[in-house]
Short mmCIF file of C-alpha atoms in Angstrom, two decimals:
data_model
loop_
_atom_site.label_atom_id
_atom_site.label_comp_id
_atom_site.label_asym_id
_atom_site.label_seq_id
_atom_site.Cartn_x
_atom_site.Cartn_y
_atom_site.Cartn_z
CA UNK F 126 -1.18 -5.26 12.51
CA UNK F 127 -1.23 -3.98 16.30
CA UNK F 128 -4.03 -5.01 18.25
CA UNK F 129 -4.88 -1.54 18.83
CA UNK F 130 -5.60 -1.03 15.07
CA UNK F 131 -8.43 -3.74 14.94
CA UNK F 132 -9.62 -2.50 18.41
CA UNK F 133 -9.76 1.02 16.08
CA UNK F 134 -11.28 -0.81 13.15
CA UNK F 135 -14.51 -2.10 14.82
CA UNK F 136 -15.26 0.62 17.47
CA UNK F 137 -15.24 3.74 15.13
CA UNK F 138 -17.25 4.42 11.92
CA UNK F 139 -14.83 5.76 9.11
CA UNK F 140 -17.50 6.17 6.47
CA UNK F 141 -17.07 9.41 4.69
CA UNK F 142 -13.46 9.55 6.01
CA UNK F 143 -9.99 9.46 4.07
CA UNK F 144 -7.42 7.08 5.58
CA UNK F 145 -3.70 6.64 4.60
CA UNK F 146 -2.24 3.86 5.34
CA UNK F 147 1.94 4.04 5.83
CA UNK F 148 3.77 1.49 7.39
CA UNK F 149 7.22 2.11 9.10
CA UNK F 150 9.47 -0.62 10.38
CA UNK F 151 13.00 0.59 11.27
CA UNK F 152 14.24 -3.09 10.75
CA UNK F 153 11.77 -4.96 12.61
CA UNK F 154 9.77 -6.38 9.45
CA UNK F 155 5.81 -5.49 8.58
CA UNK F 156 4.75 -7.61 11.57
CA UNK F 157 2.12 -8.46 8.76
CA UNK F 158 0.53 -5.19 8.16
CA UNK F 159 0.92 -5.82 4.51
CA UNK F 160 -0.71 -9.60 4.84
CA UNK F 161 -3.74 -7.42 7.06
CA UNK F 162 -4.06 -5.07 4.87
CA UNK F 163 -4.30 -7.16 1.69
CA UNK F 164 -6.57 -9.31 3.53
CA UNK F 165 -8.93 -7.16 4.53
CA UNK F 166 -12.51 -7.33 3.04
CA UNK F 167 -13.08 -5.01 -0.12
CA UNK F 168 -16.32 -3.35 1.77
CA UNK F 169 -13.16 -2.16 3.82
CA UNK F 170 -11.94 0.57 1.08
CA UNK F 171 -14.85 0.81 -1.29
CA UNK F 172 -16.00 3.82 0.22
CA UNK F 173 -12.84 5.61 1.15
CA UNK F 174 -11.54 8.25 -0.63
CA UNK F 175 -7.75 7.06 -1.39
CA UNK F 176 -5.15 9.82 -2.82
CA UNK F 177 -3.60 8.86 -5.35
CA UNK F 178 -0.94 6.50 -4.86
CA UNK F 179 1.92 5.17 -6.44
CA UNK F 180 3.85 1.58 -5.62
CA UNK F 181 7.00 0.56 -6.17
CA UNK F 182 8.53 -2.67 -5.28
CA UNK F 183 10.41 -5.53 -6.28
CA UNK F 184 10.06 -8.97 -7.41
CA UNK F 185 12.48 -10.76 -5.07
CA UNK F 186 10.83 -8.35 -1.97
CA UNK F 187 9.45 -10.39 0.61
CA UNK F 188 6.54 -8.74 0.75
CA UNK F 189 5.90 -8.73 -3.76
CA UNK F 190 2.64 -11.41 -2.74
CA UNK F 191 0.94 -8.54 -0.31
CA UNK F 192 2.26 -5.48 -2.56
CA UNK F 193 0.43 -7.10 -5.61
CA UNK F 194 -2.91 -8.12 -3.41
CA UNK F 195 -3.02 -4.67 -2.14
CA UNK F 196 -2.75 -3.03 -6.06
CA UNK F 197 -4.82 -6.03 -7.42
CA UNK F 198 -7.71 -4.51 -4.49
CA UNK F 199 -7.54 -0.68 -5.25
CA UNK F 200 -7.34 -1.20 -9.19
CA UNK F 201 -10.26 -3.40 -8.63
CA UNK F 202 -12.41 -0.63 -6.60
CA UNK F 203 -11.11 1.60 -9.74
CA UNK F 204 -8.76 3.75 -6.98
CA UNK F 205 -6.50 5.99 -8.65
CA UNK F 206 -3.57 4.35 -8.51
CA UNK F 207 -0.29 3.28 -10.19
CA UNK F 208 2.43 0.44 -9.42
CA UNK F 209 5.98 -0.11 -10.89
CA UNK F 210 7.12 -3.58 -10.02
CA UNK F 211 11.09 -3.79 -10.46
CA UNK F 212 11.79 -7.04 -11.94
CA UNK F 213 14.36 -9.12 -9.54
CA UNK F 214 14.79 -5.98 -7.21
CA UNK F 215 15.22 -7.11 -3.04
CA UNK F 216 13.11 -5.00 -0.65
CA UNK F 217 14.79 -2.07 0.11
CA UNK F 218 16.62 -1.21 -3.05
CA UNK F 219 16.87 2.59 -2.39
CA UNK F 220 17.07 4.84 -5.86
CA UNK F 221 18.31 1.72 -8.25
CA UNK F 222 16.45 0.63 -10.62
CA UNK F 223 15.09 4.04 -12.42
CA UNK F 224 11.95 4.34 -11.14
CA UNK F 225 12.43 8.05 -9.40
CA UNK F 226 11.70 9.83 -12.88
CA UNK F 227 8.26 7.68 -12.92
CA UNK F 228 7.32 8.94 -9.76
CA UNK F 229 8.58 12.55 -10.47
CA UNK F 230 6.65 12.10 -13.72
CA UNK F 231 3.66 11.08 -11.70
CA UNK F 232 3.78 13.50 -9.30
CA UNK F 233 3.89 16.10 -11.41
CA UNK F 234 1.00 15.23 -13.59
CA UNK F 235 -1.41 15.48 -10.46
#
């Protein structure tokens, strides 16, 4: 995670706020956002107010270890959220694998 974000982190109180994490790469990996994020200390999220969220990633994805950390966390803190793992899909696996109508399905039932 950039420096800046931990600068963010410990300077600014975020109690009471909703955050939404995203992470954009354009080719240039995670620089370990995912590892951060996952790492980070429950206390962290327990009193945010997550959207809903839905994961969807694949077993062979370099990042599967952090995706299932982060959904292991929020399930824990009883976050309303759902996960699809793909079994042997890469990162980046675009529309394969059937998993649009589960998020349309999803989506719609908010």
């Amino acid at each position: 995670m950039p420096m800046i974000m931990y600068t963010f982190f410990d300077e600014y109180d975020l109690s009471g706020k909703t955050i939404v994490p995203f992470n954009t790469h354009e080719g240039s990996e995670d620089s370990g956002t995912y590892s951060d994020i996952a790492d980070l200390n429950s206390s962290t999220f327990e009193d945010f107010d997550l959207p809903p969220t839905f994961y969807v990633y694949g077993t062979e994805d370099p990042f599967y270890s952090q995706f299932v950390s982060q959904v292991d966390l929020l399930n824990s803190l009883d976050k309303n959220i759902e996960s699809l793992v793909l079994d042997n899909y890469p990162h980046g696996f675009g529309v394969s694998g059937d998993w649009v109508d589960d998020v349309d399905s999803w989506l719609m039932s908010l």
